[in-house]
Short mmCIF file of C-alpha atoms and ligand atoms in Angstrom, two decimals:
data_model
loop_
_atom_site.label_atom_id
_atom_site.label_comp_id
_atom_site.label_asym_id
_atom_site.label_seq_id
_atom_site.Cartn_x
_atom_site.Cartn_y
_atom_site.Cartn_z
CA MET A 13 89.96 85.29 122.76
CA GLU A 14 89.82 89.05 123.32
CA PRO A 15 87.89 90.09 126.41
CA ILE A 16 84.49 91.68 125.98
CA LYS A 17 84.89 95.41 126.45
CA VAL A 18 82.38 97.11 128.67
CA GLY A 19 81.64 100.80 129.17
CA LEU A 20 79.85 101.74 132.37
CA LEU A 21 77.63 104.81 132.69
CA GLY A 22 77.25 105.82 136.34
CA LEU A 23 79.29 104.97 139.40
CA GLY A 24 76.66 105.34 142.12
CA THR A 25 75.29 102.63 144.40
CA VAL A 26 74.63 100.08 141.63
CA GLY A 27 77.58 101.08 139.42
CA SER A 28 80.17 100.64 142.17
CA GLY A 29 78.54 97.38 143.29
CA THR A 30 78.82 96.12 139.71
CA VAL A 31 82.53 96.99 139.50
CA ASN A 32 83.20 95.26 142.83
CA VAL A 33 81.33 92.04 142.00
CA LEU A 34 82.80 91.85 138.48
CA LEU A 35 86.30 92.08 139.96
CA ARG A 36 85.69 89.79 142.91
CA ASN A 37 84.03 87.03 140.86
CA ALA A 38 85.98 87.60 137.63
CA GLU A 39 87.14 84.01 137.30
CA GLU A 40 83.73 82.38 137.88
CA ILE A 41 82.07 84.95 135.63
CA SER A 42 84.42 84.29 132.72
CA ARG A 43 83.97 80.53 133.16
CA ARG A 44 80.25 81.07 132.82
CA ALA A 45 80.37 83.60 129.98
CA GLY A 46 83.11 81.83 128.02
CA ARG A 47 85.01 85.14 127.69
CA ASN A 48 86.78 87.53 130.02
CA ILE A 49 84.84 90.70 130.72
CA GLN A 50 86.77 93.93 131.04
CA ILE A 51 85.44 97.29 132.15
CA CYS A 52 87.37 99.71 129.97
CA SER A 53 85.71 103.06 130.68
CA ILE A 54 83.39 104.57 133.23
CA ALA A 55 81.46 107.80 132.86
CA THR A 56 80.83 109.53 136.13
CA ARG A 57 79.85 113.11 136.97
CA ASN A 58 82.87 113.53 139.21
CA PRO A 59 85.82 111.39 138.01
CA LYS A 60 88.08 112.73 140.79
CA LYS A 61 85.86 111.63 143.68
CA GLN A 62 87.22 108.89 146.01
CA ARG A 63 85.36 105.59 145.41
CA GLN A 64 84.70 102.39 147.32
CA CYS A 65 85.95 100.28 144.41
CA ASP A 66 89.21 99.48 142.65
CA LEU A 67 89.35 101.43 139.40
CA THR A 68 92.92 100.51 138.41
CA GLY A 69 93.38 100.54 134.64
CA ILE A 70 89.88 101.92 133.96
CA ASN A 71 89.54 105.09 131.98
CA LEU A 72 87.31 107.62 133.80
CA THR A 73 85.45 110.36 131.95
CA ALA A 74 82.76 112.90 132.72
CA ASP A 75 81.35 112.56 129.19
CA PRO A 76 79.07 109.51 128.78
CA TYR A 77 78.72 110.16 125.02
CA LYS A 78 82.41 109.26 124.61
CA ILE A 79 81.56 105.77 125.87
CA VAL A 80 78.43 105.11 123.81
CA THR A 81 80.24 106.12 120.61
CA ASP A 82 83.59 104.47 121.40
CA PRO A 83 84.28 101.83 118.70
CA GLN A 84 86.20 99.70 121.23
CA ILE A 85 83.21 99.18 123.52
CA ASP A 86 80.98 96.11 122.92
CA VAL A 87 78.47 96.48 125.76
CA VAL A 88 77.22 99.58 127.58
CA LEU A 89 75.93 99.30 131.16
CA GLU A 90 73.48 102.16 131.74
CA LEU A 91 73.34 102.75 135.50
CA ILE A 92 72.79 106.48 135.70
CA GLY A 93 68.99 106.36 136.12
CA GLY A 94 66.66 109.19 135.15
CA ILE A 95 64.86 109.31 131.85
CA ASP A 96 65.92 111.93 129.29
CA THR A 97 69.71 111.63 129.24
CA ALA A 98 69.58 107.85 129.70
CA TYR A 99 67.19 107.59 126.72
CA GLN A 100 69.50 109.60 124.46
CA LEU A 101 72.54 107.61 125.59
CA ILE A 102 70.89 104.25 125.01
CA LEU A 103 69.67 105.25 121.55
CA GLN A 104 73.20 106.42 120.70
CA ALA A 105 74.67 103.16 121.99
CA ILE A 106 72.18 101.16 119.88
CA ALA A 107 72.94 103.32 116.83
CA HIS A 108 76.60 102.44 117.35
CA LYS A 109 75.70 98.72 117.44
CA LYS A 110 76.40 98.26 121.13
CA HIS A 111 74.44 95.93 123.35
CA VAL A 112 72.96 97.57 126.41
CA VAL A 113 72.32 96.40 129.96
CA THR A 114 70.20 98.75 132.05
CA ALA A 115 68.68 98.86 135.54
CA ASN A 116 66.46 101.76 134.52
CA LYS A 117 62.83 100.79 135.21
CA ALA A 118 61.47 104.31 134.61
CA LEU A 119 63.09 104.43 131.19
CA ILE A 120 61.91 100.95 130.16
CA ALA A 121 58.36 101.59 131.43
CA HIS A 122 58.10 104.89 129.53
CA TYR A 123 60.21 104.27 126.41
CA GLY A 124 60.81 100.52 126.29
CA ASN A 125 58.59 100.06 123.21
CA GLU A 126 60.71 102.54 121.20
CA ILE A 127 64.02 101.28 122.61
CA PHE A 128 63.27 97.63 121.79
CA THR A 129 62.16 98.51 118.27
CA ALA A 130 65.44 100.39 117.70
CA ALA A 131 67.46 97.53 119.23
CA GLN A 132 65.70 94.94 117.08
CA LYS A 133 66.42 96.93 113.91
CA ALA A 134 70.09 97.27 114.90
CA GLY A 135 70.34 93.57 115.86
CA VAL A 136 71.47 94.32 119.42
CA MET A 137 70.17 93.33 122.85
CA VAL A 138 68.82 95.56 125.59
CA ALA A 139 68.71 93.59 128.84
CA PHE A 140 66.91 94.88 131.93
CA GLU A 141 66.77 92.19 134.64
CA ALA A 142 67.90 94.70 137.30
CA ALA A 143 64.94 96.98 136.52
CA VAL A 144 62.51 94.85 138.54
CA GLY A 145 62.97 93.21 141.92
CA GLY A 146 66.67 94.05 142.37
CA GLY A 147 68.51 90.74 142.62
CA ILE A 148 65.50 88.48 141.98
CA PRO A 149 65.69 86.93 138.49
CA ILE A 150 61.99 87.59 137.87
CA ILE A 151 62.38 88.78 134.26
CA LYS A 152 64.20 85.58 133.36
CA ALA A 153 61.57 83.51 135.18
CA LEU A 154 58.68 85.15 133.33
CA ARG A 155 60.36 85.29 129.95
CA GLU A 156 61.90 81.83 129.92
CA GLY A 157 61.09 79.66 132.94
CA LEU A 158 57.32 80.11 132.65
CA ALA A 159 57.17 80.37 128.85
CA GLY A 160 54.85 77.37 128.55
CA ASN A 161 52.14 78.92 130.71
CA ARG A 162 49.21 81.20 130.14
CA ILE A 163 49.81 83.64 133.00
CA GLU A 164 46.59 84.37 134.91
CA TRP A 165 47.86 86.99 137.34
CA LEU A 166 50.90 88.24 139.15
CA ALA A 167 51.26 90.26 142.31
CA GLY A 168 54.43 91.69 143.75
CA ILE A 169 56.02 93.58 146.57
CA ILE A 170 58.25 95.45 144.16
CA ASN A 171 59.34 98.50 146.09
CA GLY A 172 61.81 97.76 148.88
CA THR A 173 61.58 101.24 150.40
CA ASN A 174 57.82 101.00 150.88
CA ASN A 175 58.05 97.49 152.24
CA PHE A 176 60.78 98.61 154.64
CA ILE A 177 58.65 101.57 155.83
CA LEU A 178 55.50 99.48 156.35
CA THR A 179 57.50 96.80 158.17
CA GLU A 180 59.17 99.33 160.49
CA MET A 181 55.82 101.00 161.23
CA ARG A 182 54.33 97.64 162.19
CA ASP A 183 57.25 96.05 164.05
CA LYS A 184 58.77 99.05 165.79
CA GLY A 185 55.79 101.39 165.82
CA CYS A 186 58.07 104.03 164.35
CA SER A 187 56.78 106.95 162.35
CA PHE A 188 56.55 107.08 158.58
CA THR A 189 59.18 109.86 158.43
CA GLN A 190 61.68 108.01 160.65
CA ALA A 191 61.38 104.84 158.58
CA LEU A 192 61.79 106.77 155.31
CA GLU A 193 64.95 108.50 156.58
CA ASP A 194 66.39 105.13 157.52
CA ALA A 195 65.58 103.68 154.08
CA GLN A 196 67.30 106.66 152.43
CA LYS A 197 70.41 106.22 154.60
CA LYS A 198 70.59 102.57 153.57
CA GLY A 199 70.52 103.54 149.86
CA TYR A 200 67.18 101.85 149.05
CA ALA A 201 65.17 104.93 148.10
CA GLU A 202 65.09 106.67 144.74
CA LEU A 203 66.82 110.05 144.36
CA ASP A 204 63.36 111.53 144.68
CA PRO A 205 61.73 109.33 147.37
CA SER A 206 58.25 110.48 146.33
CA PHE A 207 58.71 107.99 143.45
CA ASP A 208 58.83 105.23 146.08
CA ILE A 209 56.17 106.33 148.55
CA GLY A 210 53.85 107.64 145.83
CA GLY A 211 53.91 104.23 144.10
CA ILE A 212 55.45 105.43 140.82
CA ASP A 213 58.53 103.22 141.11
CA ALA A 214 56.36 100.15 141.73
CA ALA A 215 54.15 101.13 138.78
CA HIS A 216 57.20 101.29 136.50
CA LYS A 217 58.09 97.76 137.55
CA LEU A 218 54.54 96.44 137.29
CA THR A 219 54.23 97.88 133.77
CA ILE A 220 57.27 95.82 132.77
CA LEU A 221 56.09 92.62 134.47
CA ALA A 222 52.63 92.87 132.90
CA SER A 223 54.08 93.16 129.39
CA LEU A 224 56.24 90.10 129.94
CA ALA A 225 53.36 88.13 131.44
CA PHE A 226 50.64 88.92 128.89
CA GLY A 227 52.53 89.88 125.73
CA ILE A 228 51.19 93.44 125.63
CA PRO A 229 53.07 96.67 124.87
CA LEU A 230 54.43 98.65 127.83
CA GLN A 231 51.64 100.97 129.05
CA PHE A 232 52.76 102.88 132.11
CA GLN A 233 50.18 105.65 131.58
CA LYS A 234 47.33 103.17 132.05
CA THR A 235 48.57 101.81 135.37
CA TYR A 236 46.49 102.84 138.40
CA ILE A 237 48.79 104.17 141.13
CA GLU A 238 48.32 104.73 144.87
CA GLY A 239 51.19 105.15 147.32
CA ILE A 240 51.55 104.42 151.02
CA GLU A 241 51.28 108.01 152.29
CA LYS A 242 47.78 107.56 153.68
CA ILE A 243 48.40 104.36 155.60
CA ALA A 244 47.88 105.16 159.28
CA GLN A 245 49.29 103.26 162.24
CA GLU A 246 45.74 102.36 163.27
CA ASP A 247 45.06 100.67 159.91
CA ILE A 248 48.19 98.57 160.35
CA ASN A 249 46.97 97.63 163.86
CA TYR A 250 43.38 96.82 162.87
CA ALA A 251 44.63 94.75 159.94
CA TYR A 252 46.91 92.85 162.33
CA ARG A 253 44.03 92.15 164.74
CA LEU A 254 41.93 90.81 161.87
CA GLY A 255 44.74 88.50 160.70
CA TYR A 256 46.09 90.62 157.83
CA ARG A 257 49.22 92.57 156.90
CA ILE A 258 49.22 95.73 154.82
CA LYS A 259 51.67 95.57 151.92
CA HIS A 260 52.25 97.85 148.96
CA ILE A 261 51.46 95.59 146.02
CA GLY A 262 51.50 95.75 142.23
CA ILE A 263 48.83 93.53 140.67
CA ALA A 264 48.35 92.54 137.02
CA ARG A 265 45.39 90.25 136.45
CA ARG A 266 43.84 88.92 133.27
CA ARG A 267 40.04 89.09 133.22
CA SER A 268 37.70 88.37 130.32
CA ALA A 269 37.11 92.11 129.71
CA GLY A 270 40.80 93.04 129.84
CA ILE A 271 43.77 93.39 132.16
CA GLU A 272 43.80 94.94 135.62
CA LEU A 273 46.98 96.92 136.22
CA ARG A 274 47.11 98.51 139.65
CA VAL A 275 49.54 99.48 142.39
CA HIS A 276 48.21 100.25 145.88
CA PRO A 277 48.37 99.29 149.56
CA THR A 278 46.68 95.93 150.05
CA LEU A 279 45.55 93.81 153.00
CA ILE A 280 46.80 90.23 152.65
CA PRO A 281 45.95 87.32 155.00
CA ASP A 282 48.96 86.87 157.29
CA ARG A 283 49.14 83.14 156.56
CA ARG A 284 50.20 83.83 152.96
CA LEU A 285 53.96 83.63 152.37
CA ILE A 286 53.98 86.96 150.56
CA ALA A 287 52.43 88.68 153.58
CA ASN A 288 55.56 87.72 155.53
CA VAL A 289 58.02 89.32 153.15
CA ASP A 290 59.47 92.08 155.30
CA GLY A 291 61.97 94.92 155.25
CA VAL A 292 63.62 95.75 151.95
CA MET A 293 62.91 92.28 150.57
CA ASN A 294 60.78 91.97 147.43
CA ALA A 295 58.64 89.07 146.25
CA VAL A 296 56.58 88.35 143.17
CA LEU A 297 53.79 85.77 143.04
CA VAL A 298 53.02 84.48 139.56
CA LYS A 299 50.03 82.26 138.79
CA GLY A 300 50.37 80.25 135.60
CA ASP A 301 47.69 77.87 134.30
CA ALA A 302 50.09 74.93 134.12
CA VAL A 303 52.47 75.52 137.02
CA GLY A 304 49.99 77.03 139.50
CA SER A 305 51.32 79.60 141.98
CA THR A 306 55.03 80.33 142.13
CA LEU A 307 56.81 82.80 144.41
CA TYR A 308 60.10 84.62 143.74
CA TYR A 309 61.75 86.24 146.74
CA GLY A 310 64.90 88.24 147.38
CA PRO A 311 66.50 91.63 148.00
CA GLY A 312 64.76 94.22 145.85
CA ALA A 313 67.31 97.00 146.14
CA GLY A 314 70.85 97.75 147.24
CA SER A 315 74.26 97.82 145.65
CA GLU A 316 75.37 94.22 145.17
CA PRO A 317 71.91 92.59 144.88
CA THR A 318 71.18 94.89 141.92
CA ALA A 319 74.70 94.33 140.58
CA SER A 320 73.95 90.60 140.66
CA ALA A 321 71.14 91.12 138.14
CA VAL A 322 73.19 93.52 135.99
CA ILE A 323 76.00 90.98 135.72
CA ALA A 324 73.63 88.10 134.94
CA ASP A 325 72.39 90.18 132.00
CA LEU A 326 75.93 90.97 130.96
CA ILE A 327 76.80 87.26 130.92
CA ASP A 328 73.64 86.54 128.92
CA VAL A 329 74.63 89.17 126.38
CA VAL A 330 78.15 87.77 126.09
CA ARG A 331 76.86 84.22 125.62
CA THR A 332 74.48 85.17 122.83
CA LEU A 333 76.62 87.77 121.06
CA THR A 334 77.20 85.53 118.11
CA SER A 335 73.68 84.11 117.83
CA ASP A 336 71.31 85.21 115.10
CA PRO A 337 69.34 88.24 116.48
CA GLU A 338 66.07 86.64 115.31
CA ASN A 339 66.70 83.64 117.54
CA ARG A 340 67.39 85.46 120.78
CA VAL A 341 64.81 85.57 123.58
CA PRO A 342 62.49 88.49 122.63
CA HIS A 343 62.81 91.62 124.78
CA LEU A 344 59.19 91.40 125.99
CA ALA A 345 59.01 87.58 126.05
CA PHE A 346 56.65 87.37 123.05
CA GLN A 347 57.68 87.89 119.43
CA PRO A 348 57.55 91.67 118.84
CA ASN A 349 55.12 91.39 115.91
CA LEU A 350 52.80 89.22 118.02
CA LEU A 351 52.18 91.55 120.96
CA VAL A 352 48.43 92.04 121.49
CA ASN A 353 46.38 95.10 122.38
CA THR A 354 44.29 93.61 125.18
CA PRO A 355 42.49 96.54 126.85
CA ILE A 356 43.75 97.75 130.22
CA LEU A 357 40.79 98.08 132.60
CA SER A 358 40.27 101.29 134.54
CA ILE A 359 40.33 101.07 138.35
CA ILE A 360 36.53 101.27 138.64
CA GLU A 361 36.36 98.05 136.60
CA ALA A 362 38.73 96.25 139.00
CA LYS A 363 37.30 93.47 141.13
CA THR A 364 38.66 93.05 144.62
CA ALA A 365 37.71 92.79 148.30
CA TYR A 366 37.93 95.76 150.70
CA TYR A 367 38.83 96.91 154.18
CA LEU A 368 36.75 99.93 155.24
CA ARG A 369 37.26 102.02 158.36
CA MET A 370 34.64 104.53 159.39
CA GLN A 371 33.75 106.57 162.43
CA ALA A 372 30.10 106.05 163.50
CA LEU A 373 27.84 107.34 166.25
CA ASP A 374 27.38 104.75 168.99
CA ARG A 375 23.61 104.31 168.72
CA PRO A 376 21.18 101.51 167.77
CA GLY A 377 20.48 100.89 164.08
CA VAL A 378 23.80 102.16 162.70
CA LEU A 379 25.05 98.75 161.59
CA ALA A 380 21.61 97.96 160.14
CA ASP A 381 21.79 101.14 158.00
CA ILE A 382 25.27 100.27 156.77
CA THR A 383 24.44 96.67 155.91
CA ARG A 384 21.29 97.80 154.08
CA VAL A 385 23.43 99.97 151.76
CA PHE A 386 25.77 97.05 151.13
CA GLY A 387 22.81 94.77 150.35
CA GLU A 388 21.38 97.30 147.88
CA ASN A 389 24.71 97.41 146.07
CA ASN A 390 25.14 93.66 145.99
CA ILE A 391 28.13 93.64 148.36
CA SER A 392 28.69 90.76 150.79
CA ILE A 393 30.29 91.48 154.14
CA GLU A 394 33.06 89.15 155.28
CA SER A 395 33.49 90.48 158.84
CA ILE A 396 32.84 93.46 161.08
CA LEU A 397 34.90 94.79 163.97
CA GLN A 398 33.35 97.39 166.22
CA GLN A 399 35.53 99.03 168.83
CA GLU A 400 34.40 99.96 172.32
CA PRO A 401 33.88 103.73 172.55
CA ILE A 402 36.66 105.54 174.42
CA SER A 403 35.01 106.86 177.61
CA GLY A 404 33.34 110.18 177.03
CA GLU A 405 33.32 109.75 173.22
CA GLN A 406 30.07 109.30 171.34
CA ASP A 407 31.47 107.71 168.23
CA VAL A 408 33.28 104.48 167.57
CA PRO A 409 35.48 103.12 164.80
CA ILE A 410 33.85 100.38 162.72
CA ILE A 411 35.99 98.19 160.48
CA ILE A 412 34.33 96.15 157.75
CA LEU A 413 35.88 93.57 155.45
CA THR A 414 33.90 92.79 152.31
CA GLN A 415 34.00 90.09 149.69
CA ARG A 416 35.09 90.76 146.10
CA VAL A 417 33.04 93.31 144.22
CA LEU A 418 33.48 95.72 141.30
CA GLU A 419 35.19 98.92 142.50
CA GLN A 420 32.44 101.11 141.04
CA ASN A 421 29.82 99.32 143.19
CA MET A 422 31.99 99.78 146.25
CA ASP A 423 32.53 103.48 145.54
CA LYS A 424 28.78 103.97 145.14
CA ALA A 425 28.10 102.22 148.45
CA ILE A 426 30.79 104.26 150.23
CA CYS A 427 29.23 107.46 148.93
CA GLN A 428 25.81 106.42 150.26
CA ILE A 429 27.19 105.35 153.66
CA GLU A 430 29.07 108.65 154.04
CA GLN A 431 25.70 110.44 153.67
CA LEU A 432 24.17 108.59 156.65
CA SER A 433 23.67 110.95 159.61
CA SER A 434 25.31 108.39 161.91
CA ILE A 435 28.61 108.37 159.96
CA LYS A 436 31.23 111.03 160.66
CA GLY A 437 33.69 112.14 158.00
CA LYS A 438 35.17 110.07 155.20
CA ILE A 439 35.49 106.30 154.97
CA LYS A 440 39.01 104.89 154.65
CA LYS A 441 39.16 102.28 151.88
CA ILE A 442 42.03 99.82 151.42
CA ARG A 443 41.83 96.98 148.90
CA LEU A 444 42.18 93.40 150.11
CA GLU A 445 43.43 90.37 148.18
CA ALA A 446 43.50 86.75 149.33
CA PHE A 447 45.84 85.55 146.50
CA ARG A 448 44.45 82.03 146.44
N1 LIG B 518 63.79 102.53 145.21
C1 LIG B 518 63.71 101.18 144.77
C2 LIG B 518 63.08 100.35 145.87
C3 LIG B 518 65.07 100.68 144.42
O1 LIG B 518 62.97 100.83 147.00
O2 LIG B 518 62.69 99.23 145.63
C4 LIG B 518 65.08 99.45 143.59
O3 LIG B 518 64.42 99.62 142.38
#
């Protein structure tokens, strides 16, 4: 049988990893796919640049449109990233009846609904395992492995750069900037690292996971996003002393009023497995009604781990090329005409526990005032840590952990506590989840 002909867009970190793994494991891959897979053409901005991979016999071009319109090509691998050009290229590829494999989380989160509709009409597949969790097969797990469950919630460490930075800050006491530079050198960070540290990259990924889990359209704009920029060394230390780790987490939870969709730093009890996922590693916890809690762990970024997911998709596409398009696994796990419009809750409607750090005058009655405000707002305190004053100082840090409460109640209480004459400045609020 003729080999499947692949056109690759982009020869960066993931693109070159994909070429290397496809060559190295060619025999095993074709035994799995049932066909040989041949990369025929690669579009790269600079075809003359020296590469870390063997490109013998592959046609190099600077024009990606030549690939997506080339009648010889069966499958296009979109590994250029970014939104606008990638969107146009994928639509062109679909219009030319090519299947597409992409690692582009931003594109799927923003335009996945349109792309999947176009693909369905054209009878082609758009596969995107590499878009979430790097090498972890989390899309496959949600879409197929857990298909019998009603998913209750999922929570993931889905940005390797942020996890790497938080881990380095805790383990080595190094600064935020040092850790970020190191993550960039290792090729984990996005081209614009503010996408990582600002939480946007994780929100792209959470948007995709939530659609697969609950059968809802992709709704990136409704995802609440907070990055890790405001996490101070002292918060990491206090959390540690109280038996918690701070992780940057994406959470999608089904509640009776709607779905919580939020990305933010989170305290997690250190005895939970997910709290011990360190460095660039990613992990996603999924709670299904039948299976209970399941945890998926692995490298969330990097050249060959991401290539691993791209190639798994490519093999999937090759295996199902000849199957009736109506009988393929749906792009978003649920049949496209049966997606539901469950409301996405705003952050003030979220229900979670909290870590609060405040600076208070060291005088009698301060704790009584604070606890009175909590009582009035129906908030239960889980624990309080009050530091000794540093000699000569009149104020002390107070750390309070609360039980679960609606965010709007917590915000109201924080506002009232900040007005107390014994409290100095603003209160630092970090959400806390026990993930039971
Ligand atoms: N910048 C991303 C991360 C790369 O750090 O997780 C993988 O999507």
